[in-house]
mmCIF file of C-alpha atoms in Angstrom:
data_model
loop_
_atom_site.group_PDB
_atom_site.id
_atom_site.type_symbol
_atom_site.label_atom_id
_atom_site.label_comp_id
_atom_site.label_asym_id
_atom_site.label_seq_id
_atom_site.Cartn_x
_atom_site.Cartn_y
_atom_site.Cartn_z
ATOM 1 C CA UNK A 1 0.000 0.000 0.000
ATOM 2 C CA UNK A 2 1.521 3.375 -1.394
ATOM 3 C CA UNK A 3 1.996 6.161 0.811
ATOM 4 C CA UNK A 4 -0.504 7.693 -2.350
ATOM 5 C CA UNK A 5 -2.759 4.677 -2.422
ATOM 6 C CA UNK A 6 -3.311 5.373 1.396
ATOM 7 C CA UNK A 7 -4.363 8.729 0.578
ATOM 8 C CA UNK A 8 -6.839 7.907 -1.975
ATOM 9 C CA UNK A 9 -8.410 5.617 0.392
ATOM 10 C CA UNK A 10 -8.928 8.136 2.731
ATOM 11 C CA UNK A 11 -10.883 10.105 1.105
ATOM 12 C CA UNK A 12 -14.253 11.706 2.973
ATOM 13 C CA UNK A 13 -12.279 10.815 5.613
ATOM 14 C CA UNK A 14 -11.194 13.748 8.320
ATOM 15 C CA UNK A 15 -7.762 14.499 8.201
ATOM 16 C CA UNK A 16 -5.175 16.716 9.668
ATOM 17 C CA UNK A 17 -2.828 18.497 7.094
ATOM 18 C CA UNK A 18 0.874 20.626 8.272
ATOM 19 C CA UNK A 19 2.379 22.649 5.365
ATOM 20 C CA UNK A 20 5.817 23.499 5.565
ATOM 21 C CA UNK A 21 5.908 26.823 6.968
ATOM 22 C CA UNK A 22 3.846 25.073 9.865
ATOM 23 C CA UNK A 23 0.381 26.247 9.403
ATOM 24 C CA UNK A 24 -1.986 23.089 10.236
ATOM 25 C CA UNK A 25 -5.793 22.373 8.392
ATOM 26 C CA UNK A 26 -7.761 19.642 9.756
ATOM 27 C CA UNK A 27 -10.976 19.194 7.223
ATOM 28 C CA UNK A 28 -12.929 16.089 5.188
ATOM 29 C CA UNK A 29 -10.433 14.991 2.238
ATOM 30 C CA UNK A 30 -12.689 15.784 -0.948
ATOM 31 C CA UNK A 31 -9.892 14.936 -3.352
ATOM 32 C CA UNK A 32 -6.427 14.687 -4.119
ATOM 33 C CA UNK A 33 -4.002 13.234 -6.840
ATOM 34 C CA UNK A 34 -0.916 12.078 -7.794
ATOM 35 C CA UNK A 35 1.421 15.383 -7.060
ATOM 36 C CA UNK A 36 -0.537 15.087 -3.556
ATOM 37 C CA UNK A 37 -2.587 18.491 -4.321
ATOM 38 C CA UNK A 38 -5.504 17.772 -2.179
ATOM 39 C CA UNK A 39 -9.152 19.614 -1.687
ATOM 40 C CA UNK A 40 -10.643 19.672 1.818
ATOM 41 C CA UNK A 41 -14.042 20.365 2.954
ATOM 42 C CA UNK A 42 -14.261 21.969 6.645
ATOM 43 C CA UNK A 43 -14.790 20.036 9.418
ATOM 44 C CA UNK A 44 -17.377 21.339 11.953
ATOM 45 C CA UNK A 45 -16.503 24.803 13.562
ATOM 46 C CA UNK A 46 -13.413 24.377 15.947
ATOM 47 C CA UNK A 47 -10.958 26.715 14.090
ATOM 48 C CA UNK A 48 -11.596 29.746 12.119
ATOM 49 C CA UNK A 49 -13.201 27.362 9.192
ATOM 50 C CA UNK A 50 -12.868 27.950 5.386
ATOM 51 C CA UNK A 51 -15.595 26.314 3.658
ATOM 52 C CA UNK A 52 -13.162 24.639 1.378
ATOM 53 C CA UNK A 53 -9.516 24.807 0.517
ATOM 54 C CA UNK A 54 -7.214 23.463 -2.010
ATOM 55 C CA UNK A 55 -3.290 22.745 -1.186
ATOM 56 C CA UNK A 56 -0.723 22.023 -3.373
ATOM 57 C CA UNK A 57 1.198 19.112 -2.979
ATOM 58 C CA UNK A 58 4.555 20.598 -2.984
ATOM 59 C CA UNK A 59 4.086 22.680 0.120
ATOM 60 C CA UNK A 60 2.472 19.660 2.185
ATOM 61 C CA UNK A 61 5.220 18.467 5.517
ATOM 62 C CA UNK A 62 2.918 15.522 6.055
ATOM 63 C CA UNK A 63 -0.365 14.424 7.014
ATOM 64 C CA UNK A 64 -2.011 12.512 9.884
ATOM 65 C CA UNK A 65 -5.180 10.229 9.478
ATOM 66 C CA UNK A 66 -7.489 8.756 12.046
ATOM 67 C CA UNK A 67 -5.831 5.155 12.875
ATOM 68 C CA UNK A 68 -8.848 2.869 11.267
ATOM 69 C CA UNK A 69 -8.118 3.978 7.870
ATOM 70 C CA UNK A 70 -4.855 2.307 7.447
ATOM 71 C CA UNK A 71 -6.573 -1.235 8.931
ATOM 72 C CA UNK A 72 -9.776 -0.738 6.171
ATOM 73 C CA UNK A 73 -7.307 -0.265 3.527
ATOM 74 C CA UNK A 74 -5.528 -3.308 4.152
ATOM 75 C CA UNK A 75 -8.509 -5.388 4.711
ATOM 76 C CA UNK A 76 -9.705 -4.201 1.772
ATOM 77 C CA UNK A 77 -6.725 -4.996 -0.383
ATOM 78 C CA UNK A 78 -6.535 -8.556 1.108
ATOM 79 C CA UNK A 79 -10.231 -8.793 -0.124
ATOM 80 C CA UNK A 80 -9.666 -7.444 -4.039
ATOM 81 C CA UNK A 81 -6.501 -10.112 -3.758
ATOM 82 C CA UNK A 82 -8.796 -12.928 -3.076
ATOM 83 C CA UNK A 83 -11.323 -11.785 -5.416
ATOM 84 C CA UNK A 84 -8.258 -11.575 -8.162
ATOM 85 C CA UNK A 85 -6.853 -15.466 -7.171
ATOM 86 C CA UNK A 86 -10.609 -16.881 -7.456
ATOM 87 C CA UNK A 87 -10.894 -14.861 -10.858
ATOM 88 C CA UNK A 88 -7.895 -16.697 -11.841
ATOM 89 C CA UNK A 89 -8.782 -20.012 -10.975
ATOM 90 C CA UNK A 90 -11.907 -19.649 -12.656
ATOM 91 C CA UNK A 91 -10.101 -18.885 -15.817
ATOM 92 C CA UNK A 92 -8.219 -21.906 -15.242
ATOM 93 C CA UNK A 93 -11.130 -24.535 -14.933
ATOM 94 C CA UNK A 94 -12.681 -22.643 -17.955
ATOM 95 C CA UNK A 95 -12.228 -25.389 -20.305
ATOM 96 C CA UNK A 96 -12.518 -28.097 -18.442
ATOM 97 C CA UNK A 97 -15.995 -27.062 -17.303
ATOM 98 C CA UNK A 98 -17.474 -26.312 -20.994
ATOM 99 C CA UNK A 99 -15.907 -28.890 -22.691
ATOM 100 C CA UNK A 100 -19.225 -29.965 -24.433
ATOM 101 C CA UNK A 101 -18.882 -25.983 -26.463
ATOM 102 C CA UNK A 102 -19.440 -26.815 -29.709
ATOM 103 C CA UNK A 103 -21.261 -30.372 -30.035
ATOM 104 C CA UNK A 104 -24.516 -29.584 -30.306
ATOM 105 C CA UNK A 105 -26.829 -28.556 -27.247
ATOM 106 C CA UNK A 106 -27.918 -31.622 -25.726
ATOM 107 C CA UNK A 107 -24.710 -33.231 -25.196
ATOM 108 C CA UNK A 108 -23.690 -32.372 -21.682
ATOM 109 C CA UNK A 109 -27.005 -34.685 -20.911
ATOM 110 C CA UNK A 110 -25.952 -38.033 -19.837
ATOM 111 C CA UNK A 111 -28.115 -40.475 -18.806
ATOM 112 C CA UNK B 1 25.866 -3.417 5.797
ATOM 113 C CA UNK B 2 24.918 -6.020 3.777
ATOM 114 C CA UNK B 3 23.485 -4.865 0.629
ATOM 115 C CA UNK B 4 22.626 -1.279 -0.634
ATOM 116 C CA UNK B 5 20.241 -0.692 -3.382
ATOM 117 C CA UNK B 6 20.361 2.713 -4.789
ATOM 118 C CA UNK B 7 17.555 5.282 -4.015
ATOM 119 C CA UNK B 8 14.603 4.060 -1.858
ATOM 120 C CA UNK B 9 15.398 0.748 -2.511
ATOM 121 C CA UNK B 10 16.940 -0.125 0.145
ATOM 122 C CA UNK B 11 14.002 0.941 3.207
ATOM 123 C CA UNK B 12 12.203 -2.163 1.990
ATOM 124 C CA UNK B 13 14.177 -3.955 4.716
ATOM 125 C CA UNK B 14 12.782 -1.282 7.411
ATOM 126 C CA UNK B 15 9.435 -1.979 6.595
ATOM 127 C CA UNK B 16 7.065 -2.907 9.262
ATOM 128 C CA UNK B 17 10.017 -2.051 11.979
ATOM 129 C CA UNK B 18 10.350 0.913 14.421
ATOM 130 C CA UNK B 19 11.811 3.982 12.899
ATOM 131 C CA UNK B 20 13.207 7.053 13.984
ATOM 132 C CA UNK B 21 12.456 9.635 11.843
ATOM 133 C CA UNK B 22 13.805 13.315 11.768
ATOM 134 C CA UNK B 23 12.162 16.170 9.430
ATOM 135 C CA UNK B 24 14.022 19.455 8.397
ATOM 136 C CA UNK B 25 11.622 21.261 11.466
ATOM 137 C CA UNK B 26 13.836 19.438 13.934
ATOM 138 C CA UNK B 27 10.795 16.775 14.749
ATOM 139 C CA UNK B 28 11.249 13.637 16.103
ATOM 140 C CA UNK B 29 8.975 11.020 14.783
ATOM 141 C CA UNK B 30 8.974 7.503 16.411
ATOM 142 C CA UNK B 31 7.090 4.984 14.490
ATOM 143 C CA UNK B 32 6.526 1.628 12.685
ATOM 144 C CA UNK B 33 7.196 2.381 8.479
ATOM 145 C CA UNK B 34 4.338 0.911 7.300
ATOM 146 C CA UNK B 35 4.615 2.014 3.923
ATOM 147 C CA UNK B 36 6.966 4.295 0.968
ATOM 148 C CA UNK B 37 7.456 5.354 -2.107
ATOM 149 C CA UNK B 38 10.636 6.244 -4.583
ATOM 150 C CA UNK B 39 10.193 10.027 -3.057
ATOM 151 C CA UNK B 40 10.489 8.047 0.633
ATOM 152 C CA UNK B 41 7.017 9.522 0.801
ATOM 153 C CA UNK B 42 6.522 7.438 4.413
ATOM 154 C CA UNK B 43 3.707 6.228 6.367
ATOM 155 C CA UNK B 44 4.176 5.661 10.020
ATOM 156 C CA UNK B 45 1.956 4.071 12.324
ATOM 157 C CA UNK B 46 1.164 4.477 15.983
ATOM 158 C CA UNK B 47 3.467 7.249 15.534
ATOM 159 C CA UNK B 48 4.791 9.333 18.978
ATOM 160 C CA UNK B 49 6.541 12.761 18.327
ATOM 161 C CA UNK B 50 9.638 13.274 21.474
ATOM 162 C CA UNK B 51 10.774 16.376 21.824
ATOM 163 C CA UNK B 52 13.859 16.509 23.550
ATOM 164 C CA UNK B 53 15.209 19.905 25.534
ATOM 165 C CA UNK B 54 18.771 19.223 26.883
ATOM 166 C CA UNK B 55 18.983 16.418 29.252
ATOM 167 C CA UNK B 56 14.500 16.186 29.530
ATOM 168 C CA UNK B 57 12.291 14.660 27.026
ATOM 169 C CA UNK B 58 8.700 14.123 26.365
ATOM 170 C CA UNK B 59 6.553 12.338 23.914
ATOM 171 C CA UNK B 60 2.685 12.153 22.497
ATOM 172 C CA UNK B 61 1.256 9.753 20.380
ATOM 173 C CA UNK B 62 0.135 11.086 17.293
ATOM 174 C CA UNK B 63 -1.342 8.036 15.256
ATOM 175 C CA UNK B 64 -1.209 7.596 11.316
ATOM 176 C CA UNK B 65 1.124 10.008 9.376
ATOM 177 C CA UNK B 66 1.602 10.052 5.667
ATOM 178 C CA UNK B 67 5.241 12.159 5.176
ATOM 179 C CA UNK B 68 5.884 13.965 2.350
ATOM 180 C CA UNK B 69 9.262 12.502 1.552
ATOM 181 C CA UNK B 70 10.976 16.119 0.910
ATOM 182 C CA UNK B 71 11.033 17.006 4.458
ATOM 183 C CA UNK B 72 12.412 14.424 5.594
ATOM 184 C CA UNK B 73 15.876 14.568 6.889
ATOM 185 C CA UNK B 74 16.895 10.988 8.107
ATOM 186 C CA UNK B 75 15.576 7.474 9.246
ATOM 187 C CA UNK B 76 17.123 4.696 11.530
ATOM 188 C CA UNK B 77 15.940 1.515 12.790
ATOM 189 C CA UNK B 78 15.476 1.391 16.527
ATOM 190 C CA UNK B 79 17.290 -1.078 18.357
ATOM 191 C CA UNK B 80 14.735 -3.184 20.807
ATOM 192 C CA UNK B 81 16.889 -4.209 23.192
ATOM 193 C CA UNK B 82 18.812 -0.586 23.939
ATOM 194 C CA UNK B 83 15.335 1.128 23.636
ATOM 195 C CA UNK B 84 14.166 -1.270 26.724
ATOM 196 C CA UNK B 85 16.803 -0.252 28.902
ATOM 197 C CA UNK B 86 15.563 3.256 28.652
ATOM 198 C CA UNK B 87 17.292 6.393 28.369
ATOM 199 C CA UNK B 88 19.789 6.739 31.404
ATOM 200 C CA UNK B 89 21.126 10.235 30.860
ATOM 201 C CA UNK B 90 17.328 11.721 29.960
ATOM 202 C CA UNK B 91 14.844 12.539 32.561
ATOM 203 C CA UNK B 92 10.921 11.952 31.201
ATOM 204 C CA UNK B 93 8.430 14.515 31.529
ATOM 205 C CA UNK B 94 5.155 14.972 30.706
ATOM 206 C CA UNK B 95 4.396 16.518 27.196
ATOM 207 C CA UNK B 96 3.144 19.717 28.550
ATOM 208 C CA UNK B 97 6.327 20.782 29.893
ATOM 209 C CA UNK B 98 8.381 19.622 27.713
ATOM 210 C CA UNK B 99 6.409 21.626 25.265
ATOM 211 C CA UNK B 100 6.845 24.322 27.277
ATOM 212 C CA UNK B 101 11.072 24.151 27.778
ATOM 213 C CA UNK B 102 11.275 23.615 23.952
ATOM 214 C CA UNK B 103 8.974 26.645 23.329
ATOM 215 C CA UNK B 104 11.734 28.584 25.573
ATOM 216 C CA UNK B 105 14.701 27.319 24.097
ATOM 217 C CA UNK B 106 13.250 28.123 20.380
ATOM 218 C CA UNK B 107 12.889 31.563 21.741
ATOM 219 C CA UNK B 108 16.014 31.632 23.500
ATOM 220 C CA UNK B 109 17.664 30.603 20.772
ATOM 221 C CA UNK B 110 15.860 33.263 18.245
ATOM 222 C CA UNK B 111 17.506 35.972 20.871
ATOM 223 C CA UNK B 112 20.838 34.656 20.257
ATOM 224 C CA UNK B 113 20.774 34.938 16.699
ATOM 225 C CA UNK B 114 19.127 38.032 16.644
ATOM 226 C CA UNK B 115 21.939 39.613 18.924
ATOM 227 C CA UNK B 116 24.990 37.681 16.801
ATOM 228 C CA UNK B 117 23.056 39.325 13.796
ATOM 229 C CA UNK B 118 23.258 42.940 15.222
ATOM 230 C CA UNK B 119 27.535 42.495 16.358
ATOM 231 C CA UNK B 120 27.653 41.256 12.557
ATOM 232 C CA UNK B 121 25.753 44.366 10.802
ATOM 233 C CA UNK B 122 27.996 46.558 13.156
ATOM 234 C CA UNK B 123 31.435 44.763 12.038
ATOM 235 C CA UNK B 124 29.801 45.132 8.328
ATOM 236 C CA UNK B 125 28.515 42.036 7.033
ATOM 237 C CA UNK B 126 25.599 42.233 5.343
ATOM 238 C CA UNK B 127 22.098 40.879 6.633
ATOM 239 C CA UNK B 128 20.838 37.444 6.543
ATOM 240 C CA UNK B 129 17.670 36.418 4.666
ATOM 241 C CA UNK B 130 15.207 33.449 5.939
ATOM 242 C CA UNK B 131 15.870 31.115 8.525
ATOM 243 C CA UNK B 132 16.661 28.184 6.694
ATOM 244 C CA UNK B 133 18.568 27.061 10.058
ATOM 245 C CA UNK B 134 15.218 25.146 11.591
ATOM 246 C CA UNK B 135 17.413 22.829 14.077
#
C-alpha cells in the first residue's frame, strides 16, 4: 500500500494536514491526486473554518489520518486479492468445465 | 551493511520495523514504516513525536502520518533491546512541559541569533535572509 494509495483511500475521511511553513488544516479529504494536491471540505466549527480549501502538494510536511483507515485499507486490499486469485482459478477450470462448447446442445445430458 | 540498493530501494528492509524519523523542522517522529514510495514519501503508524530539551524529554502519540518525503531529513531503525533499557542520561516529563522548555529554548535561541546578527551588521557584514537554520 503506497503512501498515495493510502491517501486515496482516505478520502471523505477527516484528516489533519501541516504545510511546511507550519500552518496546520484539519478538514474532510474531498480529493487529491498524484502530485498530492488535495481539496478539503471543513470540518465542523473548531478553528476559524474555510468552507473549502485546495493545497498544493509541494508545500504539504505531512499528514495525519485517524488510525482505522490504514486497517480498512488493508482489509480491503486482502479482499480485491482474493477476489483476483478466485478470478484466476476460474479462468483456469474454464475449459474443463465447458468442454461440451461446440457439439450440439444436448450433449452435456448423460443419462 | 549487507546490501545497498540505490535510491529508496533499500528501506524495503525497514518496513514494518520501528523507525526514527527526523524532518528538516527538527521533529522527532517515532514509528513503525508501514509504507513508501521512490520520493520516501513514508507512512508511520502508531506514531509518537519526542521532543527533547537538553537532558528532559517528552513524547505524544500522534497516530497515522503520511510524510511527504521532501522534508524528511533521516531514518534509523530502533534497536529493541537498547530502547528497553531506557534512556539513562534523559529525565521523562510529561508533554506539557516539555512543550513548554522547547517553546523557551526556540525563543532563547531566536535571541541569540538576533543579537549575533546585530555584532555582525555593526562589524559590516551584510544581513541574513530566511531562517533556513530550523534545528
Amino acid at each position: 500500500m503506497l503512501p498515495l494509495s493510502l491517501l486515496n483511500a482516505s478520502k471523505g475521511r477527516p484528516m489533519q494536514v501541516e504545510l511546511k511553513n507550519g500552518e496546520t488544516y484539519n478538514g474532510h479529504l474531498v480529493n487529491c491526486d498524484p502530485w498530492m494536491n488535495i481539496s478539503l471540505q471543513k470540518d465542523g466549527e473548531t478553528f476559524y473554518s474555510l468552507e473549502e480549501c485546495y493545497i498544493r502538494g509541494s508545500s504539504i510536511k505531512y499528514l495525519r489520518i485517524q488510525d482505522d483507515v490504514i486497517d480498512n485499507v488493508k482489509e480491503e486490499s486482502q479482499r480485491n486479492k482474493n477476489q483476483m486469485r478466485n478470478r484466476n482459478n476460474m479462468r483456469g477450470r474454464g475449459r474443463g468445465r465447458n468442454s461440451n462448447r461446440g457439439r450440439g446442445a444436448n450433449n452435456n445430458i448423460r443419462s | 551493511m549487507e546490501s545497498f540498493l540505490p535510491g529508496t530501494a533499500s528501506l524495503i528492509d525497514s518496513v514494518d520495523k520501528k523507525l526514527l524519523v527526523i524532518l528538516r523542522d527538527g521533529r522527532n517522529l517515532i514509528g513503525i514504516l508501514r509504507s513508501y514510495d521512490q520520493f520516501a514519501n513514508l507512512v508511520l503508524q502508531n506514531t509518537l513525536e519526542r521532543i527533547i530539551v537538553n537532558d528532559c524529554y517528552g513524547e505524544k502519540e500522534r497516530g497515522v502520518f503520511i510524510i511527504r518525503g521532501e522534508n524528511v531529513v533521516l531514518l534509523g531503525e530502533i534497536d529493541k533491546d537498547k530502547e528497553q533499557d531506557g534512556y539513562p542520561n534523559l529525565n521523562k516529563v510529561s508533554y506539557e512541559k516539555i512543550k513548554e522548555l522547547h517553546e523557551q529554548e526556540i525563543k532563547d535561541k531566536k535571541a541569540r541569533e538576533l543579537q549575533k546578527q546585530k555584532i555582525l551588521l555593526e562589524r559590516g557584514f551584510s544581513e541574513e535572509f530566511g531562517d533556513y537554520d530550523l534545528y
